[in-house]
């Protein structure tokens, strides 16, 4: 099955810093989503981005489907950005399983 | 417009008891997916259901676990004779349709099952 790898596994930032999280996937995908799991365990949908670039406030994401990777950019990080960021992909033609990466655990220090 | 509703949020069961987890999809969504998240891990697919049909249960343990999505009412994930290893967060997601480029998944807040 499709493999989803995220890097780095852990990240510590000083408040105000910028960061880039990466997601590599091993096969063609129908869609790709980025989620933020906050310290209370809630999964928040950040982006639905099978290709191209999207921006939402301090966050933006880019997916290059032909090269099988996606990037999540966090600018001017805040303590509330702490949590785990998951990349999840829907497998190619006819697929319906969303496969999650292991996540990047982010801690933003005040 | 309520999102995906899961209940209970937290559930404690003794070893050997049964656990029932409920999921009401978003309005207009007819596809439901259950995922399990073990501590410090990502989410793993368990089962995909449409109304009254199990489409794929390849991620479900063969014994003690079952799922249903009746014509009326929420989807139910049932775990019989729970063991400590069943302790996890169970998430439900819903979508309008599957296998399409145009649909993303919306997740509920999860049910955290603790087996003591």
Short mmCIF file of C-alpha atoms in Angstrom, two decimals:
data_model
loop_
_atom_site.label_atom_id
_atom_site.label_comp_id
_atom_site.label_asym_id
_atom_site.label_seq_id
_atom_site.Cartn_x
_atom_site.Cartn_y
_atom_site.Cartn_z
CA UNK A 1 0.00 0.00 0.00
CA UNK A 2 0.86 3.64 -0.20
CA UNK A 3 3.47 4.94 2.21
CA UNK A 4 3.24 8.39 3.79
CA UNK A 5 6.32 9.81 5.47
CA UNK A 6 6.45 13.04 7.40
CA UNK A 7 9.45 15.03 8.51
CA UNK A 8 10.70 16.13 10.89
CA UNK A 9 9.10 13.86 13.51
CA UNK A 10 9.57 16.47 16.22
CA UNK A 11 10.09 20.22 16.09
CA UNK A 12 10.62 22.84 18.77
CA UNK A 13 10.25 26.49 17.79
CA UNK A 14 10.60 29.81 19.53
CA UNK A 15 7.45 31.87 19.25
CA UNK A 16 7.62 33.99 16.12
CA UNK A 17 9.76 31.60 14.12
CA UNK A 18 8.83 30.09 10.75
CA UNK A 19 8.88 26.42 9.85
CA UNK A 20 8.26 23.99 7.01
CA UNK A 21 6.81 20.53 7.47
CA UNK A 22 7.15 17.95 4.72
CA UNK A 23 5.02 15.01 3.59
CA UNK A 24 6.27 12.47 1.03
CA UNK A 25 4.00 9.83 -0.46
CA UNK A 26 4.93 6.79 -2.50
CA UNK A 27 2.13 6.62 -5.08
CA UNK A 28 -0.42 8.74 -6.91
CA UNK A 29 -3.15 10.17 -4.72
CA UNK A 30 -6.63 11.54 -5.28
CA UNK A 31 -6.40 14.05 -2.53
CA UNK A 32 -4.23 15.19 0.33
CA UNK A 33 -5.23 16.83 3.56
CA UNK A 34 -3.28 18.47 6.36
CA UNK A 35 -4.69 18.19 9.88
CA UNK A 36 -3.71 19.74 13.17
CA UNK A 37 -4.34 17.68 16.29
CA UNK A 38 -4.37 20.05 19.22
CA UNK A 39 -3.22 19.13 22.73
CA UNK A 40 -6.82 18.19 23.58
CA UNK A 41 -6.83 15.59 20.82
CA UNK A 42 -9.17 17.33 18.41
CA UNK A 43 -8.43 16.92 14.69
CA UNK A 44 -8.76 20.15 12.79
CA UNK A 45 -8.79 20.14 9.01
CA UNK A 46 -6.28 22.73 7.81
CA UNK A 47 -6.13 22.19 4.06
CA UNK A 48 -7.59 20.00 1.40
CA UNK A 49 -4.89 20.28 -1.23
CA UNK A 50 -4.46 17.57 -3.89
CA UNK A 51 -2.29 19.97 -5.91
CA UNK A 52 -1.21 23.58 -6.05
CA UNK A 53 -0.89 26.13 -3.26
CA UNK A 54 -3.36 27.42 -0.69
CA UNK A 55 -3.04 29.96 2.08
CA UNK A 56 -5.04 30.54 5.23
CA UNK A 57 -3.68 33.27 7.47
CA UNK A 58 -0.25 32.30 8.78
CA UNK A 59 -0.49 28.84 7.26
CA UNK A 60 0.03 27.83 3.67
CA UNK A 61 0.45 24.53 1.89
CA UNK A 62 1.84 23.39 -1.42
CA UNK A 63 1.40 19.99 -3.05
CA UNK A 64 3.46 18.90 -6.04
CA UNK A 65 1.58 15.76 -7.03
CA UNK A 66 3.93 14.82 -9.87
CA UNK A 67 6.85 14.73 -7.43
CA UNK A 68 4.76 13.17 -4.64
CA UNK A 69 5.27 15.62 -1.83
CA UNK A 70 3.47 18.33 0.06
CA UNK A 71 4.76 21.11 2.29
CA UNK A 72 3.04 22.93 5.14
CA UNK A 73 4.43 26.35 6.02
CA UNK A 74 3.84 27.94 9.40
CA UNK A 75 4.89 31.58 9.68
CA UNK A 76 5.22 33.68 12.83
CA UNK A 77 4.45 30.64 14.98
CA UNK A 78 2.38 31.01 18.13
CA UNK A 79 2.10 28.80 21.21
CA UNK A 80 -1.38 27.80 20.06
CA UNK A 81 0.21 26.17 17.00
CA UNK A 82 1.58 23.42 19.25
CA UNK A 83 0.29 19.92 18.64
CA UNK A 84 0.71 17.24 16.01
CA UNK A 85 0.43 17.93 12.30
CA UNK A 86 -0.74 15.04 10.15
CA UNK A 87 -0.61 14.62 6.42
CA UNK A 88 -3.27 12.25 5.06
CA UNK A 89 -3.70 10.99 1.51
CA UNK A 90 -6.49 9.27 -0.32
CA UNK A 91 -5.16 6.51 -2.51
CA UNK A 92 -5.41 6.66 -6.29
CA UNK A 93 -8.15 5.52 -8.64
CA UNK A 94 -11.05 3.95 -6.78
CA UNK A 95 -9.40 4.36 -3.41
CA UNK A 96 -11.30 5.45 -0.35
CA UNK A 97 -8.92 4.81 2.51
CA UNK A 98 -7.28 7.88 3.90
CA UNK A 99 -3.76 6.93 4.93
CA UNK A 100 -2.15 9.03 7.64
CA UNK A 101 1.50 9.79 8.15
CA UNK A 102 2.99 9.41 11.61
CA UNK A 103 2.82 13.16 12.16
CA UNK A 104 5.14 16.00 13.11
CA UNK A 105 4.96 16.91 16.78
CA UNK A 106 5.40 20.68 17.16
CA UNK A 107 6.04 22.58 20.37
CA UNK A 108 6.18 26.36 20.24
CA UNK A 109 7.89 27.99 23.22
CA UNK A 110 6.79 31.38 24.53
CA UNK B 1 -24.59 23.06 10.70
CA UNK B 2 -23.26 20.53 13.17
CA UNK B 3 -20.12 18.67 12.24
CA UNK B 4 -19.45 15.00 12.80
CA UNK B 5 -20.73 14.16 16.28
CA UNK B 6 -19.19 11.41 18.35
CA UNK B 7 -20.22 10.23 21.76
CA UNK B 8 -19.26 9.65 24.37
CA UNK B 9 -16.10 11.79 24.41
CA UNK B 10 -14.57 9.60 27.08
CA UNK B 11 -15.43 6.02 27.95
CA UNK B 12 -13.98 3.86 30.70
CA UNK B 13 -14.57 0.13 30.66
CA UNK B 14 -13.30 -2.76 32.75
CA UNK B 15 -11.64 -5.67 31.00
CA UNK B 16 -14.27 -8.01 29.57
CA UNK B 17 -17.01 -5.39 29.23
CA UNK B 18 -18.47 -4.10 25.99
CA UNK B 19 -17.81 -0.66 24.51
CA UNK B 20 -20.22 1.09 22.14
CA UNK B 21 -19.04 4.17 20.29
CA UNK B 22 -21.45 6.31 18.30
CA UNK B 23 -20.95 8.55 15.29
CA UNK B 24 -23.45 10.82 13.59
CA UNK B 25 -22.11 12.05 10.23
CA UNK B 26 -22.46 15.56 8.95
CA UNK B 27 -25.81 16.41 7.41
CA UNK B 28 -25.89 15.20 3.85
CA UNK B 29 -22.96 12.79 4.30
CA UNK B 30 -23.70 9.14 3.65
CA UNK B 31 -20.20 7.70 3.99
CA UNK B 32 -18.65 6.95 7.37
CA UNK B 33 -15.12 5.86 8.24
CA UNK B 34 -13.72 4.73 11.58
CA UNK B 35 -10.09 5.19 12.57
CA UNK B 36 -8.11 4.20 15.65
CA UNK B 37 -5.26 6.19 17.14
CA UNK B 38 -3.03 4.43 19.62
CA UNK B 39 -1.03 6.65 22.01
CA UNK B 40 1.76 8.56 20.27
CA UNK B 41 0.80 7.18 16.85
CA UNK B 42 -1.04 8.30 13.72
CA UNK B 43 -4.56 7.27 12.78
CA UNK B 44 -5.13 3.81 11.30
CA UNK B 45 -8.09 2.97 9.06
CA UNK B 46 -10.53 0.44 10.49
CA UNK B 47 -13.75 0.32 8.48
CA UNK B 48 -15.72 2.15 5.80
CA UNK B 49 -19.51 2.04 5.77
CA UNK B 50 -22.39 3.41 3.79
CA UNK B 51 -25.99 3.23 4.95
CA UNK B 52 -26.74 -0.42 5.82
CA UNK B 53 -23.56 -1.63 4.10
CA UNK B 54 -20.03 -2.39 5.16
CA UNK B 55 -17.84 -1.49 2.18
CA UNK B 56 -14.41 -2.33 3.58
CA UNK B 57 -13.48 -3.66 6.99
CA UNK B 58 -9.92 -4.65 6.19
CA UNK B 59 -8.55 -2.61 9.09
CA UNK B 60 -10.81 -4.14 11.72
CA UNK B 61 -9.49 -6.82 14.06
CA UNK B 62 -11.13 -10.12 13.12
CA UNK B 63 -12.53 -10.78 16.55
CA UNK B 64 -14.49 -8.71 19.07
CA UNK B 65 -14.88 -5.67 16.78
CA UNK B 66 -17.94 -4.90 14.67
CA UNK B 67 -19.44 -1.83 13.02
CA UNK B 68 -22.80 -0.88 11.60
CA UNK B 69 -24.46 2.11 9.97
CA UNK B 70 -28.22 1.51 10.04
CA UNK B 71 -30.76 3.20 7.82
CA UNK B 72 -31.81 5.35 10.75
CA UNK B 73 -29.53 6.55 13.50
CA UNK B 74 -25.80 6.85 14.05
CA UNK B 75 -23.00 4.53 13.06
CA UNK B 76 -21.94 2.26 15.91
CA UNK B 77 -18.50 0.77 16.56
CA UNK B 78 -18.82 -2.07 19.00
CA UNK B 79 -15.99 -3.72 20.89
CA UNK B 80 -16.84 -6.83 22.86
CA UNK B 81 -14.84 -8.18 25.80
CA UNK B 82 -12.46 -5.23 25.82
CA UNK B 83 -8.80 -5.68 26.72
CA UNK B 84 -6.20 -3.13 27.80
CA UNK B 85 -4.78 -3.01 24.28
CA UNK B 86 -8.08 -1.57 23.03
CA UNK B 87 -7.36 1.65 24.91
CA UNK B 88 -7.09 4.30 22.22
CA UNK B 89 -8.82 7.25 20.62
CA UNK B 90 -11.41 6.23 18.06
CA UNK B 91 -12.22 8.79 15.40
CA UNK B 92 -15.08 8.84 12.97
CA UNK B 93 -15.05 10.75 9.68
CA UNK B 94 -17.72 11.34 7.10
CA UNK B 95 -17.85 12.46 3.48
CA UNK B 96 -20.38 13.08 0.76
CA UNK B 97 -18.84 10.46 -1.48
CA UNK B 98 -15.73 8.38 -1.72
CA UNK B 99 -12.85 8.02 -4.14
CA UNK B 100 -13.42 11.45 -5.61
CA UNK B 101 -10.99 14.30 -6.03
CA UNK B 102 -13.65 16.74 -4.92
CA UNK B 103 -14.36 15.56 -1.41
CA UNK B 104 -12.41 15.80 1.78
CA UNK B 105 -13.09 14.11 5.05
CA UNK B 106 -14.45 15.78 8.17
CA UNK B 107 -13.51 14.19 11.46
CA UNK B 108 -15.36 14.11 14.76
CA UNK B 109 -13.71 14.92 18.08
CA UNK B 110 -13.13 11.27 18.85
CA UNK B 111 -13.97 8.92 21.69
CA UNK B 112 -11.19 8.14 24.11
CA UNK B 113 -11.57 4.62 25.38
CA UNK B 114 -9.72 3.58 28.50
CA UNK B 115 -9.80 -0.05 29.59
CA UNK B 116 -8.93 -0.61 33.22
#
